[in-house]
Amino acid sequence: MSSIAFIGGGNMASCIIGGMVANGFDPLQIRVGTPSQSTRDRLSETTGTTSMADNHAAVAQADTVVLAVKPKIMRQVVEDLAPALSHKPIIISVAAGIPVAALKQWLGSEMPVIRAMPNTPSMVQAGATGLFTQSDLTTEQRSLVDKIFQAIGYSCWVSREELIDAVIAVSGSGPAYFFLVLEAMQNVAQELGLPEQIAEELSLHTALGASRMAMESGISAAELRDQVTSPGGTTQAAIQSFQQHGLEDIFRSAMTSAVARAQEMSKDFSS
Ligand SMILES: NC(=O)c1ccc[n+]([C@@H]2O[C@H](COP(=O)([O-])OP(=O)(O)OC[C@H]3O[C@@H](n4cnc5c(N)ncnc54)[C@H](OP(=O)(O)O)[C@@H]3O)[C@@H](O)[C@H]2O)c1
Protein backbone atom coordinates (compact mmCIF):
# COMPACT_ATOMS: atom_id res chain seq x y z
CA MET A 1 0.00 0.00 0.00
CA SER A 2 1.53 3.33 -1.04
CA SER A 3 2.02 5.96 1.60
CA ILE A 4 1.11 9.58 0.89
CA ALA A 5 2.16 12.65 2.88
CA PHE A 6 0.59 16.08 2.68
CA ILE A 7 2.58 19.14 3.71
CA GLY A 8 -0.02 21.73 4.69
CA GLY A 9 -3.45 20.67 5.92
CA GLY A 10 -5.51 23.67 4.75
CA ASN A 11 -8.43 24.00 2.34
CA MET A 12 -6.98 22.30 -0.72
CA ALA A 13 -5.29 19.49 1.22
CA SER A 14 -8.53 18.86 3.16
CA CYS A 15 -10.50 18.65 -0.12
CA ILE A 16 -8.04 16.18 -1.65
CA ILE A 17 -7.73 14.06 1.50
CA GLY A 18 -11.54 14.08 2.00
CA GLY A 19 -12.03 12.96 -1.62
CA MET A 20 -9.36 10.28 -1.31
CA VAL A 21 -10.85 8.78 1.84
CA ALA A 22 -14.36 8.88 0.29
CA ASN A 23 -12.98 7.05 -2.75
CA GLY A 24 -11.32 4.10 -1.12
CA PHE A 25 -7.92 5.35 0.07
CA ASP A 26 -7.17 4.04 3.56
CA PRO A 27 -6.73 6.91 6.06
CA LEU A 28 -3.82 4.90 7.49
CA GLN A 29 -1.85 5.45 4.28
CA ILE A 30 -2.11 9.26 4.61
CA ARG A 31 0.00 11.46 6.96
CA VAL A 32 -0.21 15.22 7.15
CA GLY A 33 2.43 17.69 8.29
CA THR A 34 0.76 20.95 9.39
CA PRO A 35 1.67 23.30 12.26
CA SER A 36 -1.66 24.15 13.97
CA GLN A 37 -3.16 21.80 16.52
CA SER A 38 -6.67 22.96 15.48
CA THR A 39 -6.03 21.95 11.84
CA ARG A 40 -4.64 18.59 12.96
CA ASP A 41 -7.65 17.94 15.20
CA ARG A 42 -10.08 18.87 12.39
CA LEU A 43 -8.31 16.60 9.90
CA SER A 44 -8.21 13.61 12.20
CA GLU A 45 -11.90 14.04 13.10
CA THR A 46 -13.10 14.50 9.51
CA THR A 47 -10.79 12.10 7.66
CA GLY A 48 -9.26 9.74 10.23
CA THR A 49 -5.76 10.55 8.96
CA THR A 50 -2.71 11.06 11.18
CA SER A 51 -1.35 14.58 11.38
CA MET A 52 1.77 15.97 13.00
CA ALA A 53 3.59 19.28 13.38
CA ASP A 54 6.89 17.78 12.20
CA ASN A 55 7.02 17.81 8.39
CA HIS A 56 10.11 15.54 8.36
CA ALA A 57 8.24 12.86 10.31
CA ALA A 58 5.23 13.21 7.98
CA VAL A 59 7.29 12.44 4.84
CA ALA A 60 9.63 9.83 6.35
CA GLN A 61 7.87 6.75 4.92
CA ALA A 62 6.05 8.46 2.03
CA ASP A 63 6.23 7.30 -1.60
CA THR A 64 4.36 10.46 -2.60
CA VAL A 65 4.47 13.92 -1.05
CA VAL A 66 1.81 16.51 -1.85
CA LEU A 67 2.98 20.08 -1.20
CA ALA A 68 -0.10 22.11 -0.26
CA VAL A 69 1.20 25.24 1.44
CA LYS A 70 0.75 28.81 0.19
CA PRO A 71 3.13 29.76 -2.65
CA LYS A 72 4.83 32.47 -0.59
CA ILE A 73 6.17 29.99 2.00
CA MET A 74 6.81 27.11 -0.42
CA ARG A 75 10.53 27.78 -0.85
CA GLN A 76 11.20 27.86 2.88
CA VAL A 77 9.09 24.72 3.46
CA VAL A 78 10.68 22.76 0.60
CA GLU A 79 14.26 23.72 1.47
CA ASP A 80 13.65 22.67 5.06
CA LEU A 81 12.05 19.39 3.92
CA ALA A 82 14.72 18.47 1.34
CA PRO A 83 17.07 16.55 3.71
CA ALA A 84 14.12 14.29 4.70
CA LEU A 85 13.48 13.33 1.06
CA SER A 86 16.63 11.28 0.35
CA HIS A 87 14.35 8.27 -0.40
CA LYS A 88 13.17 10.29 -3.45
CA PRO A 89 9.39 10.13 -3.28
CA ILE A 90 7.20 11.61 -6.03
CA ILE A 91 6.63 15.30 -5.27
CA ILE A 92 3.30 16.85 -6.27
CA SER A 93 2.89 20.60 -5.85
CA VAL A 94 -0.60 22.12 -5.97
CA ALA A 95 0.78 25.65 -5.51
CA ALA A 96 -0.33 28.14 -8.11
CA GLY A 97 2.46 29.78 -10.09
CA ILE A 98 5.51 27.81 -8.91
CA PRO A 99 7.38 26.29 -11.86
CA VAL A 100 8.85 22.76 -11.77
CA ALA A 101 12.37 24.21 -12.20
CA ALA A 102 12.02 26.27 -8.99
CA LEU A 103 10.73 23.25 -7.05
CA LYS A 104 13.62 21.11 -8.34
CA GLN A 105 16.14 23.76 -7.39
CA TRP A 106 14.74 24.02 -3.84
CA LEU A 107 14.62 20.21 -3.52
CA GLY A 108 18.28 20.11 -4.50
CA SER A 109 18.31 16.52 -5.75
CA GLU A 110 16.61 14.71 -8.60
CA MET A 111 13.18 13.21 -7.91
CA PRO A 112 9.93 13.14 -9.90
CA VAL A 113 8.12 16.48 -9.63
CA ILE A 114 4.53 17.07 -10.73
CA ARG A 115 2.57 20.30 -10.88
CA ALA A 116 -1.13 19.98 -10.24
CA MET A 117 -3.68 22.74 -10.72
CA PRO A 118 -6.93 21.78 -9.01
CA ASN A 119 -9.89 24.16 -8.61
CA THR A 120 -12.40 25.04 -5.88
CA PRO A 121 -15.26 22.69 -6.92
CA SER A 122 -12.89 19.98 -5.65
CA MET A 123 -14.65 20.78 -2.36
CA VAL A 124 -17.72 18.96 -3.65
CA GLN A 125 -15.67 16.35 -5.54
CA ALA A 126 -16.55 18.06 -8.83
CA GLY A 127 -13.14 19.60 -9.41
CA ALA A 128 -11.10 19.79 -12.59
CA THR A 129 -7.33 19.38 -12.29
CA GLY A 130 -4.59 19.89 -14.88
CA LEU A 131 -1.36 17.95 -14.29
CA PHE A 132 2.12 18.38 -15.72
CA THR A 133 5.42 16.60 -15.30
CA GLN A 134 8.66 16.39 -17.21
CA SER A 135 9.82 13.41 -15.12
CA ASP A 136 9.55 9.82 -16.34
CA LEU A 137 6.88 8.30 -14.15
CA THR A 138 6.23 4.57 -14.04
CA THR A 139 2.73 3.45 -15.04
CA GLU A 140 1.98 2.79 -11.35
CA GLN A 141 3.15 6.25 -10.30
CA ARG A 142 1.11 7.96 -13.02
CA SER A 143 -1.97 5.94 -12.15
CA LEU A 144 -1.58 6.79 -8.43
CA VAL A 145 -1.43 10.52 -9.29
CA ASP A 146 -4.55 10.10 -11.49
CA LYS A 147 -6.31 8.27 -8.66
CA ILE A 148 -5.51 11.04 -6.16
CA PHE A 149 -6.94 13.80 -8.37
CA GLN A 150 -9.84 11.77 -9.75
CA ALA A 151 -10.92 11.42 -6.11
CA ILE A 152 -11.86 15.12 -6.29
CA GLY A 153 -13.27 15.15 -9.82
CA TYR A 154 -11.83 15.15 -13.33
CA SER A 155 -8.11 15.26 -14.10
CA CYS A 156 -6.00 15.46 -17.24
CA TRP A 157 -2.30 15.77 -18.18
CA VAL A 158 -0.93 18.60 -20.30
CA SER A 159 2.19 18.12 -22.39
CA ARG A 160 4.00 21.43 -21.76
CA GLU A 161 4.38 23.45 -18.58
CA GLU A 162 3.17 26.70 -20.24
CA LEU A 163 -0.18 24.95 -20.70
CA ILE A 164 -0.67 25.01 -16.92
CA ASP A 165 -1.25 28.75 -17.37
CA ALA A 166 -4.03 27.90 -19.84
CA VAL A 167 -5.43 25.42 -17.32
CA ILE A 168 -5.44 28.24 -14.74
CA ALA A 169 -7.37 30.46 -17.19
CA VAL A 170 -9.92 27.72 -17.99
CA SER A 171 -10.57 25.61 -14.91
CA GLY A 172 -8.55 27.35 -12.17
CA SER A 173 -10.31 30.70 -12.52
CA GLY A 174 -13.27 29.26 -14.44
CA PRO A 175 -15.62 28.61 -11.50
CA ALA A 176 -15.69 32.38 -10.86
CA TYR A 177 -16.71 33.05 -14.49
CA PHE A 178 -19.75 30.85 -13.99
CA PHE A 179 -20.49 32.47 -10.61
CA LEU A 180 -20.43 35.85 -12.40
CA VAL A 181 -22.83 34.59 -15.08
CA LEU A 182 -25.12 33.18 -12.38
CA GLU A 183 -25.05 36.48 -10.51
CA ALA A 184 -25.96 38.39 -13.69
CA MET A 185 -28.78 35.96 -14.56
CA GLN A 186 -30.16 36.14 -11.03
CA ASN A 187 -30.10 39.96 -11.00
CA VAL A 188 -31.84 40.23 -14.37
CA ALA A 189 -34.35 37.52 -13.44
CA GLN A 190 -35.36 39.69 -10.47
CA GLU A 191 -35.57 42.79 -12.68
CA LEU A 192 -37.94 40.76 -14.84
CA GLY A 193 -40.16 40.33 -11.79
CA LEU A 194 -39.20 36.92 -10.36
CA PRO A 195 -38.83 36.63 -6.57
CA GLU A 196 -35.21 36.35 -5.37
CA GLN A 197 -35.39 32.69 -4.37
CA ILE A 198 -37.00 31.61 -7.62
CA ALA A 199 -34.52 33.70 -9.62
CA GLU A 200 -31.68 31.93 -7.79
CA GLU A 201 -33.09 28.43 -8.07
CA LEU A 202 -34.07 28.70 -11.73
CA SER A 203 -30.59 29.99 -12.62
CA LEU A 204 -28.80 27.31 -10.60
CA HIS A 205 -30.90 24.43 -11.94
CA THR A 206 -30.45 25.75 -15.48
CA ALA A 207 -26.66 25.84 -15.05
CA LEU A 208 -26.62 22.33 -13.59
CA GLY A 209 -28.98 20.99 -16.27
CA ALA A 210 -27.05 22.56 -19.15
CA SER A 211 -23.78 21.26 -17.77
CA ARG A 212 -25.13 17.72 -17.26
CA MET A 213 -26.71 17.74 -20.71
CA ALA A 214 -23.42 18.83 -22.31
CA MET A 215 -21.51 16.14 -20.39
CA GLU A 216 -23.94 13.26 -20.74
CA SER A 217 -25.18 13.73 -24.31
CA GLY A 218 -21.74 13.54 -25.96
CA ILE A 219 -22.94 16.35 -28.25
CA SER A 220 -20.77 19.46 -28.68
CA ALA A 221 -21.78 22.72 -26.97
CA ALA A 222 -22.18 24.41 -30.36
CA GLU A 223 -24.53 21.68 -31.60
CA LEU A 224 -26.56 21.65 -28.38
CA ARG A 225 -27.01 25.40 -28.64
CA ASP A 226 -28.11 25.01 -32.23
CA GLN A 227 -30.61 22.33 -31.24
CA VAL A 228 -32.30 24.56 -28.65
CA THR A 229 -32.33 27.68 -30.83
CA SER A 230 -35.42 27.72 -33.04
CA PRO A 231 -35.35 30.31 -35.84
CA GLY A 232 -37.26 33.42 -34.81
CA GLY A 233 -37.64 32.16 -31.22
CA THR A 234 -36.76 33.60 -27.81
CA THR A 235 -33.41 31.80 -27.47
CA GLN A 236 -32.31 33.08 -30.86
CA ALA A 237 -33.19 36.64 -29.83
CA ALA A 238 -31.05 36.28 -26.68
CA ILE A 239 -28.13 34.53 -28.43
CA GLN A 240 -28.04 37.18 -31.16
CA SER A 241 -27.81 39.86 -28.49
CA PHE A 242 -24.90 38.02 -26.78
CA GLN A 243 -23.12 37.70 -30.15
CA GLN A 244 -23.70 41.34 -31.10
CA HIS A 245 -22.12 42.31 -27.78
CA GLY A 246 -19.06 40.16 -28.62
CA LEU A 247 -19.41 37.47 -25.93
CA GLU A 248 -16.56 35.34 -27.32
CA ASP A 249 -14.25 38.35 -27.49
CA ILE A 250 -15.12 39.18 -23.89
CA PHE A 251 -14.07 35.64 -22.87
CA ARG A 252 -10.93 35.84 -25.06
CA SER A 253 -9.86 39.07 -23.40
CA ALA A 254 -10.68 37.81 -19.88
CA MET A 255 -8.92 34.47 -20.29
CA THR A 256 -5.81 35.92 -21.96
CA SER A 257 -5.62 38.37 -19.02
CA ALA A 258 -5.71 35.39 -16.65
CA VAL A 259 -2.88 33.69 -18.62
CA ALA A 260 -0.81 36.90 -18.57
CA ARG A 261 -1.27 37.21 -14.80
CA ALA A 262 -0.31 33.55 -14.27
CA GLN A 263 2.86 34.10 -16.36
CA GLU A 264 3.73 37.17 -14.32
CA MET A 265 3.21 35.28 -11.04
CA SER A 266 5.47 32.41 -12.21
CA LYS A 267 8.25 34.92 -12.97
CA ASP A 268 8.47 35.75 -9.24
CA PHE A 269 9.68 32.17 -8.68
CA SER A 270 11.76 31.75 -11.85
CA SER A 271 15.20 33.03 -10.88
N1 LIG B 1 -7.90 26.69 -2.45
C1 LIG B 1 -7.93 26.48 -3.76
O1 LIG B 1 -8.96 26.49 -4.40
C2 LIG B 1 -6.66 26.18 -4.52
C3 LIG B 1 -6.76 25.85 -5.87
C4 LIG B 1 -5.60 25.51 -6.56
C5 LIG B 1 -4.39 25.53 -5.89
N2 LIG B 1 -4.33 25.88 -4.59
C6 LIG B 1 -3.03 25.91 -3.93
O2 LIG B 1 -3.08 25.13 -2.76
C7 LIG B 1 -2.12 25.62 -1.83
C8 LIG B 1 -2.79 25.71 -0.47
O3 LIG B 1 -3.87 26.61 -0.57
P1 LIG B 1 -5.08 26.57 0.45
O4 LIG B 1 -6.18 27.33 -0.16
O5 LIG B 1 -5.31 25.16 0.90
O6 LIG B 1 -4.43 27.41 1.66
P2 LIG B 1 -4.70 27.27 3.22
O7 LIG B 1 -6.07 26.82 3.50
O8 LIG B 1 -4.20 28.55 3.84
O9 LIG B 1 -3.71 26.09 3.64
C9 LIG B 1 -2.34 26.25 3.76
C10 LIG B 1 -1.90 25.38 4.92
O10 LIG B 1 -0.47 25.46 5.01
C11 LIG B 1 -0.17 25.14 6.34
N3 LIG B 1 1.18 25.55 6.70
C12 LIG B 1 1.63 26.79 6.99
N4 LIG B 1 2.95 26.73 7.27
C13 LIG B 1 3.32 25.42 7.14
C14 LIG B 1 4.54 24.72 7.30
N5 LIG B 1 5.67 25.34 7.63
N6 LIG B 1 4.54 23.39 7.11
C15 LIG B 1 3.41 22.73 6.79
N7 LIG B 1 2.22 23.34 6.61
C16 LIG B 1 2.19 24.68 6.79
C17 LIG B 1 -1.22 25.85 7.18
O11 LIG B 1 -1.35 25.02 8.28
P3 LIG B 1 -2.16 25.23 9.66
O12 LIG B 1 -3.61 25.29 9.27
O13 LIG B 1 -1.79 23.97 10.39
O14 LIG B 1 -1.66 26.49 10.28
C18 LIG B 1 -2.45 25.84 6.27
O15 LIG B 1 -3.41 24.92 6.70
C19 LIG B 1 -1.64 26.97 -2.35
O16 LIG B 1 -0.33 26.84 -2.82
C20 LIG B 1 -2.60 27.31 -3.46
O17 LIG B 1 -1.95 28.00 -4.52
C21 LIG B 1 -5.45 26.19 -3.87
XYZ file of N, CA, C and O and ligand atoms in Angstrom, residues 6-15 33-40 42 53 55 67-74 76-77 80 93-98 116-123 172, ligand 1:
236
model
N 0.971 14.710 3.061
C 0.595 16.079 2.676
C 1.381 17.035 3.544
O 1.462 16.842 4.768
N 1.941 18.076 2.938
C 2.582 19.140 3.706
C 1.665 20.354 3.581
O 1.500 20.906 2.493
N 1.040 20.716 4.698
C -0.020 21.731 4.689
C -1.358 21.011 4.734
O -1.622 20.133 3.903
N -2.165 21.365 5.755
C -3.451 20.669 5.922
C -4.624 21.619 5.769
O -5.656 21.434 6.403
N -4.471 22.646 4.910
C -5.510 23.669 4.745
C -6.635 23.243 3.813
O -6.943 22.047 3.685
N -7.237 24.248 3.163
C -8.435 24.000 2.337
C -8.205 22.968 1.243
O -8.960 21.998 1.125
N -7.160 23.199 0.429
C -6.975 22.304 -0.717
C -6.596 20.896 -0.259
O -7.134 19.910 -0.754
N -5.672 20.813 0.722
C -5.286 19.491 1.225
C -6.507 18.774 1.794
O -6.720 17.577 1.529
N -7.342 19.498 2.550
C -8.526 18.861 3.155
C -9.467 18.329 2.082
O -10.042 17.247 2.225
N -9.637 19.112 0.993
C -10.497 18.649 -0.116
C -9.953 17.349 -0.702
O -10.691 16.391 -0.919
N 1.588 16.797 7.502
C 2.432 17.693 8.293
C 1.829 19.085 8.237
O 1.727 19.669 7.154
N 1.397 19.617 9.374
C 0.759 20.949 9.390
C 0.897 21.519 10.792
O 0.742 20.773 11.782
N 1.258 22.811 10.935
C 1.666 23.297 12.259
C 0.563 23.426 13.310
O 0.819 23.172 14.484
N -0.670 23.822 12.920
C -1.661 24.154 13.967
C -2.358 22.921 14.524
O -2.858 22.084 13.760
N -2.453 22.906 15.850
C -3.164 21.802 16.518
C -4.617 21.748 16.048
O -5.172 20.676 15.824
N -5.241 22.940 15.860
C -6.666 22.961 15.482
C -6.852 22.310 14.097
O -7.812 21.569 13.881
N -5.926 22.572 13.176
C -6.028 21.954 11.837
C -5.845 20.438 11.950
O -6.562 19.655 11.325
N -4.892 20.032 12.812
C -4.636 18.591 12.956
C -5.855 17.889 13.572
O -6.258 16.816 13.110
N -8.983 18.888 13.371
C -10.076 18.866 12.391
C -9.847 17.746 11.360
O -10.755 16.986 11.038
N 3.008 17.954 13.633
C 3.587 19.279 13.379
C 4.918 19.145 12.648
O 5.365 20.076 11.992
N 7.114 18.182 9.810
C 7.023 17.810 8.387
C 7.961 16.655 8.039
O 7.634 15.799 7.205
N 2.661 18.785 -1.811
C 2.984 20.078 -1.197
C 1.771 20.979 -1.336
O 1.387 21.342 -2.454
N 1.149 21.340 -0.206
C -0.103 22.108 -0.259
C -0.055 23.298 0.684
O -1.002 23.568 1.411
N 1.110 23.994 0.671
C 1.204 25.241 1.443
C 1.065 26.415 0.480
O 1.135 26.247 -0.738
N 0.889 27.613 1.016
C 0.752 28.812 0.191
C 2.048 29.053 -0.596
O 3.142 28.816 -0.068
N 1.931 29.547 -1.832
C 3.132 29.760 -2.647
C 4.217 30.583 -1.940
O 5.397 30.286 -2.056
N 3.805 31.579 -1.154
C 4.830 32.472 -0.589
C 5.730 31.782 0.453
O 6.835 32.251 0.697
N 5.276 30.665 1.035
C 6.165 29.989 1.997
C 6.734 28.683 1.432
O 7.430 27.953 2.113
N 6.405 28.404 0.150
C 6.811 27.110 -0.424
C 8.323 26.915 -0.400
O 8.816 25.847 -0.031
N 10.698 28.130 1.524
C 11.203 27.856 2.881
C 10.811 26.430 3.324
O 11.629 25.685 3.863
N 9.574 26.045 3.040
C 9.094 24.724 3.462
C 9.844 23.616 2.714
O 10.283 22.631 3.315
N 13.544 23.302 3.743
C 13.646 22.670 5.060
C 13.378 21.152 4.963
O 13.980 20.347 5.664
N 3.184 19.280 -6.406
C 2.892 20.603 -5.845
C 1.559 21.094 -6.398
O 1.345 21.079 -7.612
N 0.672 21.538 -5.497
C -0.596 22.120 -5.971
C -0.522 23.647 -5.957
O -1.524 24.323 -6.199
N 0.667 24.191 -5.651
C 0.779 25.649 -5.514
C 0.654 26.340 -6.861
O 1.307 25.954 -7.828
N -0.166 27.385 -6.879
C -0.332 28.143 -8.111
C 0.958 28.906 -8.396
O 1.567 29.473 -7.480
N 1.395 28.870 -9.654
C 2.459 29.779 -10.094
C 3.887 29.356 -9.804
O 4.800 30.103 -10.132
N 4.110 28.192 -9.186
C 5.507 27.812 -8.913
C 5.981 26.785 -9.941
O 5.474 25.661 -9.994
N 0.298 20.253 -10.115
C -1.133 19.980 -10.244
C -1.879 21.284 -10.039
O -1.535 22.072 -9.168
N -2.873 21.527 -10.888
C -3.677 22.744 -10.723
C -5.141 22.350 -10.531
O -5.907 22.209 -11.490
N -5.522 22.103 -9.268
C -6.934 21.784 -9.013
C -7.755 23.076 -8.915
O -7.196 24.168 -8.963
N -9.066 22.952 -8.790
C -9.891 24.159 -8.610
C -10.867 23.984 -7.435
O -10.938 22.903 -6.834
N -11.592 25.060 -7.114
C -12.396 25.038 -5.881
C -13.553 24.028 -5.878
O -13.880 23.519 -4.808
N -14.198 23.701 -7.008
C -15.264 22.689 -6.922
C -14.762 21.315 -6.448
O -15.565 20.400 -6.202
N -13.441 21.191 -6.271
C -12.889 19.980 -5.645
C -13.535 19.766 -4.284
O -13.622 18.645 -3.790
N -13.997 20.869 -3.677
C -14.645 20.778 -2.359
C -15.862 19.884 -2.389
O -16.253 19.329 -1.366
N -8.974 26.763 -13.443
C -8.554 27.349 -12.169
C -9.420 28.546 -11.817
O -10.033 28.606 -10.750
N -7.896 26.691 -2.451
C -7.925 26.479 -3.756
O -8.964 26.488 -4.396
C -6.664 26.181 -4.522
C -6.764 25.850 -5.870
C -5.597 25.513 -6.558
C -4.393 25.531 -5.890
N -4.333 25.882 -4.590
C -3.029 25.909 -3.933
O -3.075 25.125 -2.760
C -2.121 25.619 -1.826
C -2.785 25.706 -0.471
O -3.874 26.612 -0.571
P -5.083 26.572 0.448
O -6.183 27.328 -0.156
O -5.305 25.155 0.897
O -4.430 27.408 1.661
P -4.697 27.274 3.222
O -6.075 26.823 3.500
O -4.202 28.548 3.836
O -3.711 26.094 3.636
C -2.344 26.251 3.758
C -1.900 25.380 4.924
O -0.469 25.462 5.015
C -0.175 25.143 6.338
N 1.179 25.552 6.699
C 1.633 26.793 6.992
N 2.955 26.731 7.270
C 3.318 25.425 7.143
C 4.537 24.725 7.303
N 5.671 25.341 7.628
N 4.538 23.388 7.109
C 3.412 22.727 6.787
N 2.224 23.342 6.608
C 2.189 24.677 6.787
C -1.225 25.846 7.184
O -1.348 25.021 8.283
P -2.159 25.225 9.662
O -3.608 25.288 9.274
O -1.795 23.974 10.390
O -1.660 26.494 10.285
C -2.450 25.838 6.268
O -3.412 24.917 6.696
C -1.639 26.967 -2.349
O -0.325 26.836 -2.822
C -2.597 27.306 -3.462
O -1.955 27.996 -4.518
C -5.447 26.189 -3.871
